[in-house]
PDB file of C-alpha atoms and ligand atoms in Angstrom:
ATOM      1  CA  UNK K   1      89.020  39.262  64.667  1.00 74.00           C
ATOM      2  CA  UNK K   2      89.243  40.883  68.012  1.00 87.00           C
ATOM      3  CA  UNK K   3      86.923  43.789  68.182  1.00 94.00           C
ATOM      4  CA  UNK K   4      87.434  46.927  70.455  1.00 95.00           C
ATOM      5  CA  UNK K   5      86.203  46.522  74.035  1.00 96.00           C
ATOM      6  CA  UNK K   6      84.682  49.058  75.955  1.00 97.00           C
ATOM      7  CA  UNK K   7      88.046  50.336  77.659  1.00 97.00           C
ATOM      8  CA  UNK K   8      88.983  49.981  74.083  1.00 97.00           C
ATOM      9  CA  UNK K   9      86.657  52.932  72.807  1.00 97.00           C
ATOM     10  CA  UNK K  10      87.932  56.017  71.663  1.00 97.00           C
ATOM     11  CA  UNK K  11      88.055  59.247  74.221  1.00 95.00           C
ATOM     12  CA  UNK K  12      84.978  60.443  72.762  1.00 94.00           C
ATOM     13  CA  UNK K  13      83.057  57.101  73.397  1.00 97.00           C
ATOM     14  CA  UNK K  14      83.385  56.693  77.165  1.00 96.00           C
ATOM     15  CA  UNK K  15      80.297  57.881  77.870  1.00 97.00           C
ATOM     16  CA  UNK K  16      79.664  58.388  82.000  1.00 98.00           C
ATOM     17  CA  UNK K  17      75.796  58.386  81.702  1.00 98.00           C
ATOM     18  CA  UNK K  18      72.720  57.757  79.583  1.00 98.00           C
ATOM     19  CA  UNK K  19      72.063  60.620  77.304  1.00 98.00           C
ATOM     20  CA  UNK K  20      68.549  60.622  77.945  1.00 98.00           C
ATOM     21  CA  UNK K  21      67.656  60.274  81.512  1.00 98.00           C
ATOM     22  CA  UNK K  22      71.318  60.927  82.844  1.00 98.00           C
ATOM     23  CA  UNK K  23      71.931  58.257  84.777  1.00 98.00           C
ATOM     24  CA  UNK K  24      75.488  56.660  85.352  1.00 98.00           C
ATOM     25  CA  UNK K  25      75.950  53.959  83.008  1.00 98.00           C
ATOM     26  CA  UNK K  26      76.145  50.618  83.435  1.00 98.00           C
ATOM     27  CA  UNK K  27      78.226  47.558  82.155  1.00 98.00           C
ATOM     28  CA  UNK K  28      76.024  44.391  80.537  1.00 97.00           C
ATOM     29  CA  UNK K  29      76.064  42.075  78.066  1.00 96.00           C
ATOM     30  CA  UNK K  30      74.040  42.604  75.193  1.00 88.00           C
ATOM     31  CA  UNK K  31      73.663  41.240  71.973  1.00 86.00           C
ATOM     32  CA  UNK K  32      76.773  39.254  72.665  1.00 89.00           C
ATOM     33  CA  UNK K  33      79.302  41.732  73.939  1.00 94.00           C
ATOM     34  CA  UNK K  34      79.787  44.016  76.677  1.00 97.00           C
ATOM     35  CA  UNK K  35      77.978  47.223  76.522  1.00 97.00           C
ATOM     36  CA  UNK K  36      77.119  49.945  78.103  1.00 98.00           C
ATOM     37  CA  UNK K  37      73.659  50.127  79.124  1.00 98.00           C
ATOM     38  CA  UNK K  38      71.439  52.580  81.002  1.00 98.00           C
ATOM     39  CA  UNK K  39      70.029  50.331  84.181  1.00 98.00           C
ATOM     40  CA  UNK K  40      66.713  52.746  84.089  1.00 98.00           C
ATOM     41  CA  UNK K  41      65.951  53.109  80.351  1.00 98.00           C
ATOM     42  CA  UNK K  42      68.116  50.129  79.158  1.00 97.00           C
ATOM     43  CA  UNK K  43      69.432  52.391  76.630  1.00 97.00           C
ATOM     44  CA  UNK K  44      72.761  51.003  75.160  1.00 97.00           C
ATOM     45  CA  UNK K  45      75.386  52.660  73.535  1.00 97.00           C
ATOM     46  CA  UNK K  46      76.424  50.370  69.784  1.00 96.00           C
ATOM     47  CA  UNK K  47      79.970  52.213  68.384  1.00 96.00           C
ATOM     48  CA  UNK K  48      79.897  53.613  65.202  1.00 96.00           C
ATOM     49  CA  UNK K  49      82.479  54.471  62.921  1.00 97.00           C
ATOM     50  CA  UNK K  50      83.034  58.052  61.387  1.00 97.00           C
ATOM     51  CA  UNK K  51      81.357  58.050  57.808  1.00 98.00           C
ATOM     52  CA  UNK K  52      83.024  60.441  55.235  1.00 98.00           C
ATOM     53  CA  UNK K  53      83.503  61.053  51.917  1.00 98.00           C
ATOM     54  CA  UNK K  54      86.017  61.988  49.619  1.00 98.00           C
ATOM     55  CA  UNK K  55      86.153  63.107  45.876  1.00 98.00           C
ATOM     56  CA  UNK K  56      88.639  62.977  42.802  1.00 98.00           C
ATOM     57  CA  UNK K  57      87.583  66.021  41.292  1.00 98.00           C
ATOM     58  CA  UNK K  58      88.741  66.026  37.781  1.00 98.00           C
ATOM     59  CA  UNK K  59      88.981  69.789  36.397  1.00 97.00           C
ATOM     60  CA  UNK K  60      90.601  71.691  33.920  1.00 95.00           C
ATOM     61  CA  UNK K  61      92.405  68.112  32.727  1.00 94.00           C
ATOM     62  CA  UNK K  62      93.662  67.448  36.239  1.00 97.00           C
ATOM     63  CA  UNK K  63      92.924  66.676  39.688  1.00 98.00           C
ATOM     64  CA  UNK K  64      92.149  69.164  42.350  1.00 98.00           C
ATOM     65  CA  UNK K  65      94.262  69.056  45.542  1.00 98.00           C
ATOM     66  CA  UNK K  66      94.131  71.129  48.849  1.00 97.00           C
ATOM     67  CA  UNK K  67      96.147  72.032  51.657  1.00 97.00           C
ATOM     68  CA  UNK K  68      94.947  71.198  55.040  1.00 95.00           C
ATOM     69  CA  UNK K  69      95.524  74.311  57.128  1.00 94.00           C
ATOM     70  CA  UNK K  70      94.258  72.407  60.174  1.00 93.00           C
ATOM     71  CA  UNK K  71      95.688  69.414  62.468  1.00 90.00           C
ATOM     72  CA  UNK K  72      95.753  66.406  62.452  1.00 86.00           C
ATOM     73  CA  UNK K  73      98.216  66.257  59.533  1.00 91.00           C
ATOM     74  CA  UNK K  74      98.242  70.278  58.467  1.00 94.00           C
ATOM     75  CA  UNK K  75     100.274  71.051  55.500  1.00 95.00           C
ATOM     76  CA  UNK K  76      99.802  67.759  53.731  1.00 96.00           C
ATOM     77  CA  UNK K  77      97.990  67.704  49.903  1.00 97.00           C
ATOM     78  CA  UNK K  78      94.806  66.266  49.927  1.00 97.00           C
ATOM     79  CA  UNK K  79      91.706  65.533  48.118  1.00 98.00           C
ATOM     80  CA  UNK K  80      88.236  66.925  49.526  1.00 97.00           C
ATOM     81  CA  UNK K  81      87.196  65.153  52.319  1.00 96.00           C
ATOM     82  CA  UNK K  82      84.391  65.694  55.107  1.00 96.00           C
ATOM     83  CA  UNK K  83      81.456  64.039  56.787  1.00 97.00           C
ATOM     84  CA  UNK K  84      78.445  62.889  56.424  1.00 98.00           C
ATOM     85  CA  UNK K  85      75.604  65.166  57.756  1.00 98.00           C
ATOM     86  CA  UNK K  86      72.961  62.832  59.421  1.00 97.00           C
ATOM     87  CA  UNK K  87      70.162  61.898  57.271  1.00 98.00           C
ATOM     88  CA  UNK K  88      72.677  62.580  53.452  1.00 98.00           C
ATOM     89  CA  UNK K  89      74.103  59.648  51.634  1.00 98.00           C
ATOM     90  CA  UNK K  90      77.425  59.238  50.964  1.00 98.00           C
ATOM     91  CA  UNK K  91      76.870  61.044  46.737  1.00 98.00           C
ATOM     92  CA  UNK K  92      75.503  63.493  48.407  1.00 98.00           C
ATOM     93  CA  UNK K  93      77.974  64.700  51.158  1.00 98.00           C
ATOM     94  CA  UNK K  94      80.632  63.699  48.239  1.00 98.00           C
ATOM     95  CA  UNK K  95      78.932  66.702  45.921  1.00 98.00           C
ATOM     96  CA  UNK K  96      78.660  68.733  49.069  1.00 98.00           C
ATOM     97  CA  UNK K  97      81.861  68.554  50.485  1.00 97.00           C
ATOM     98  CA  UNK K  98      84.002  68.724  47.153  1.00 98.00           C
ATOM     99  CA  UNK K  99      81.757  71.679  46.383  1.00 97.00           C
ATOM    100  CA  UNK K 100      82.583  73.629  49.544  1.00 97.00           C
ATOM    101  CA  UNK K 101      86.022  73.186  49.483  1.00 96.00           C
ATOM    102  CA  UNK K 102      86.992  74.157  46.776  1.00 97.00           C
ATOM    103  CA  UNK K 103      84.519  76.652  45.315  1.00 97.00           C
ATOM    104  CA  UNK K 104      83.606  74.783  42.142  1.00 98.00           C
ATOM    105  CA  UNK K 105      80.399  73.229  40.422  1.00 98.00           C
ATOM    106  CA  UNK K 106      80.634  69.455  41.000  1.00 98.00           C
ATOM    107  CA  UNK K 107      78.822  66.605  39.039  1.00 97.00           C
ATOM    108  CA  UNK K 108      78.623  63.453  37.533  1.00 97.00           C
ATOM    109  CA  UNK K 109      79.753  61.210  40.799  1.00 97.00           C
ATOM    110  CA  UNK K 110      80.721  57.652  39.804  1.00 97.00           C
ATOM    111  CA  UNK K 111      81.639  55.759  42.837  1.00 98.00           C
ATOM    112  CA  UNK K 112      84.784  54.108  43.243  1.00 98.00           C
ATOM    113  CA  UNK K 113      85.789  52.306  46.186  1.00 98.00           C
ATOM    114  CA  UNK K 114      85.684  52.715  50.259  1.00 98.00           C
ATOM    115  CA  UNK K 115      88.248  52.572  52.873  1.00 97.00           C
ATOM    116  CA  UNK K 116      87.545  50.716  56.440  1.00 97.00           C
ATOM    117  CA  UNK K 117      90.728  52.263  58.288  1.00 95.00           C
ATOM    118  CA  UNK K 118      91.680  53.640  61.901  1.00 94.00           C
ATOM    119  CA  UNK K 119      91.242  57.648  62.541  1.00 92.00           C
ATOM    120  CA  UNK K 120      94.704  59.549  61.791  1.00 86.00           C
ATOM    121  CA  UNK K 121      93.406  61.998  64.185  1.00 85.00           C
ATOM    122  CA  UNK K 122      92.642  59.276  67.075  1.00 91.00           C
ATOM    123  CA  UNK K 123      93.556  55.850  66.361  1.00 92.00           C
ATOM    124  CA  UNK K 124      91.074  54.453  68.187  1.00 96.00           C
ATOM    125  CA  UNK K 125      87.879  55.740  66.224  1.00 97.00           C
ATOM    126  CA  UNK K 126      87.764  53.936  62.455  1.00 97.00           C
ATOM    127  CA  UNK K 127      86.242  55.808  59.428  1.00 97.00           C
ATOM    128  CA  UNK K 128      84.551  54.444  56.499  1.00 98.00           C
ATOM    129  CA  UNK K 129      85.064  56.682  53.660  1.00 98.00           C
ATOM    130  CA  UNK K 130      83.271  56.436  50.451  1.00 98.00           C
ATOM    131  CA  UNK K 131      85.237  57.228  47.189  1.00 98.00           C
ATOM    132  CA  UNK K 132      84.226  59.270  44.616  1.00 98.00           C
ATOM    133  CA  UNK K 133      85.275  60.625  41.087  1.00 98.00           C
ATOM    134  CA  UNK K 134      83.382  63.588  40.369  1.00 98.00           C
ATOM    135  CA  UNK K 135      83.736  66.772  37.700  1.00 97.00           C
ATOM    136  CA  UNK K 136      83.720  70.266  38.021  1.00 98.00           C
ATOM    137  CA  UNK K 137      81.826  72.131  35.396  1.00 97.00           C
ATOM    138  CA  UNK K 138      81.844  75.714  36.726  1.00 96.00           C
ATOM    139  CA  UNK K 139      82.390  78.184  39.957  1.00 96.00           C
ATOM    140  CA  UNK K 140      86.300  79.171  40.482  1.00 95.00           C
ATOM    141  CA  UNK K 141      88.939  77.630  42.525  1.00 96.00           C
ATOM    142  CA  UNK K 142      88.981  79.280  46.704  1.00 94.00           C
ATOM    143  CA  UNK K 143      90.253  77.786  49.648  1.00 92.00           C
ATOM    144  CA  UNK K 144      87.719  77.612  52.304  1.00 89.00           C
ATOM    145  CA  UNK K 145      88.323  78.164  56.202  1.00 89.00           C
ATOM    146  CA  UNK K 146      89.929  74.457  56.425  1.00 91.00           C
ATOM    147  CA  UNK K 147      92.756  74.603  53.961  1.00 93.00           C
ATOM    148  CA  UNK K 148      95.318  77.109  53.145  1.00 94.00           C
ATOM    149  CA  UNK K 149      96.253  76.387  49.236  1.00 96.00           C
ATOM    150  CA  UNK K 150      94.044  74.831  46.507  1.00 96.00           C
ATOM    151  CA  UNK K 151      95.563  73.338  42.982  1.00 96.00           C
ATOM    152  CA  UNK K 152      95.109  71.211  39.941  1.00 97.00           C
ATOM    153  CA  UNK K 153      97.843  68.799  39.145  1.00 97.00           C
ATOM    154  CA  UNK K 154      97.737  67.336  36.258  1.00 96.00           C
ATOM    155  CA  UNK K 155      97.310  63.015  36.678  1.00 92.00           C
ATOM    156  CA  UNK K 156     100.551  62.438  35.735  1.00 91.00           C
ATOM    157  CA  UNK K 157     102.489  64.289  38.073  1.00 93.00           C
ATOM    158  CA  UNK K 158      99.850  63.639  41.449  1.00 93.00           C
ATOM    159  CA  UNK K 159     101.962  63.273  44.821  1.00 92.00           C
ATOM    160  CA  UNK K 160     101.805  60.521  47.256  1.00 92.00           C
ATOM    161  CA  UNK K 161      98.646  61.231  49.374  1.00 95.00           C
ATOM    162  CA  UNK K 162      99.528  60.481  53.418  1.00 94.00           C
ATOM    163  CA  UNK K 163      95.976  59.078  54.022  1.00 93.00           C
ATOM    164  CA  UNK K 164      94.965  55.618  53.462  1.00 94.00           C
ATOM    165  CA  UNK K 165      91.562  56.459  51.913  1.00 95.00           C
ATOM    166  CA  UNK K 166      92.905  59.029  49.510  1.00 95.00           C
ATOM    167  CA  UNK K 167      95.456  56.894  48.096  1.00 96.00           C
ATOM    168  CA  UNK K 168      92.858  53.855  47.274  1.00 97.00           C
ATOM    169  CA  UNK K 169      90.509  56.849  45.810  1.00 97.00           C
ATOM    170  CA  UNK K 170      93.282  58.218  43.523  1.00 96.00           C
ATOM    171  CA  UNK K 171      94.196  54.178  42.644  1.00 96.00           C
ATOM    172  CA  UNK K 172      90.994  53.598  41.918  1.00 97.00           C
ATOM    173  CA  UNK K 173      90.083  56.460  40.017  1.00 96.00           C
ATOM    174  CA  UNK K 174      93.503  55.666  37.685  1.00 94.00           C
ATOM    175  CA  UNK K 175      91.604  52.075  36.656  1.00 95.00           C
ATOM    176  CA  UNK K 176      87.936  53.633  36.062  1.00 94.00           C
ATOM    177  CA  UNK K 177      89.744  57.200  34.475  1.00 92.00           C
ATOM    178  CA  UNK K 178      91.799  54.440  32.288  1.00 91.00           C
ATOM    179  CA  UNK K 179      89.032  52.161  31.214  1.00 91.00           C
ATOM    180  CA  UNK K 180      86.173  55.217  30.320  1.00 82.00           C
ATOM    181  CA  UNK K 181      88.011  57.468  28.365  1.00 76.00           C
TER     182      UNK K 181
HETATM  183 ZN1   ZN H 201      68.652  56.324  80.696  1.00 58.99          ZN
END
């Protein structure tokens, strides 16, 4: 497979100059590809993906959806989605982010499944998002600052999620929701 090259890199990866000491950057091959490397420090810059994660929260015998309110993509239905915070695995900022958006207790994560997909937002960034199924024993349904509408619809009647991630979490969470109970 042909991996991104450094002209290749998304907007926010075309770094100008070493982070530490500040000088201009410079490209070398390292480690097999072309990098870019400070010439002073030899610090080199190794892409990562975004890392998020999103939930199935099952409450109230359906699935909780929200309403982006923000771009990319506002308006569409979605499940709670969001990054991880350096330093928290992937159950954590699952519990976390499902917890802030939509205002209710979350717990018992099961994981289901992750996505390896380009950035809807810039298409040359990727994401790896970690899927969860989670439940929501308490707390009361609120939008928070990055959605405009919450709901629970019930499994049956779920719409066609727009991202990529979403729509393996939801698949996947059909086969594990239909084999444990
Ligand atoms: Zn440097």
């Amino acid at each position: 497979m042909l991996l991104p090259e450094i002209d290749d890199y998304p907007a926010r990866y075309q770094f100008r100059f070493c982070p530490l000491c500040a000088t201009s950057l410079e490209r070398r091959v390292g480690h097999g590809r072309m990098r870019l490397v400070c010439p002073k420090d030899n610090w080199t810059f190794f892409p990562n993906p975004n890392i998020a994660a999103t939930v199935v929260v099952e409450y109230q015998g359906g699935i909780v959806l929200l309403r982006r309110a923000i771009p990319p993509d506002k308006g569409i239905w979605h499940l709670p989605i969001g990054h991880l915070e350096f330093g928290e695995s992937p159950e954590q900022a699952a519990l976390r982010e499902a917890s802030e958006e939509t205002g209710l207790v979350i717990e018992d994560p099961f994981f289901l499944d992750f996505e390896h997909s380009p950035s809807y937002g810039d298409p040359a960034m990727f994401y790896i998002v970690f899927c969860y199924r989670a439940r929501a024993t308490g707390g009361a349904l609120r939008v928070d600052h990055e959605n405009s509408d919450i709901r629970v619809a019930p499994p049956e009647e779920l719409p066609e999620l727009k991202w990529t991630a979403q729509r393996r979490a939801l698949a996947a969470w059909q086969v594990w929701h239909a084999t444990y109970n």
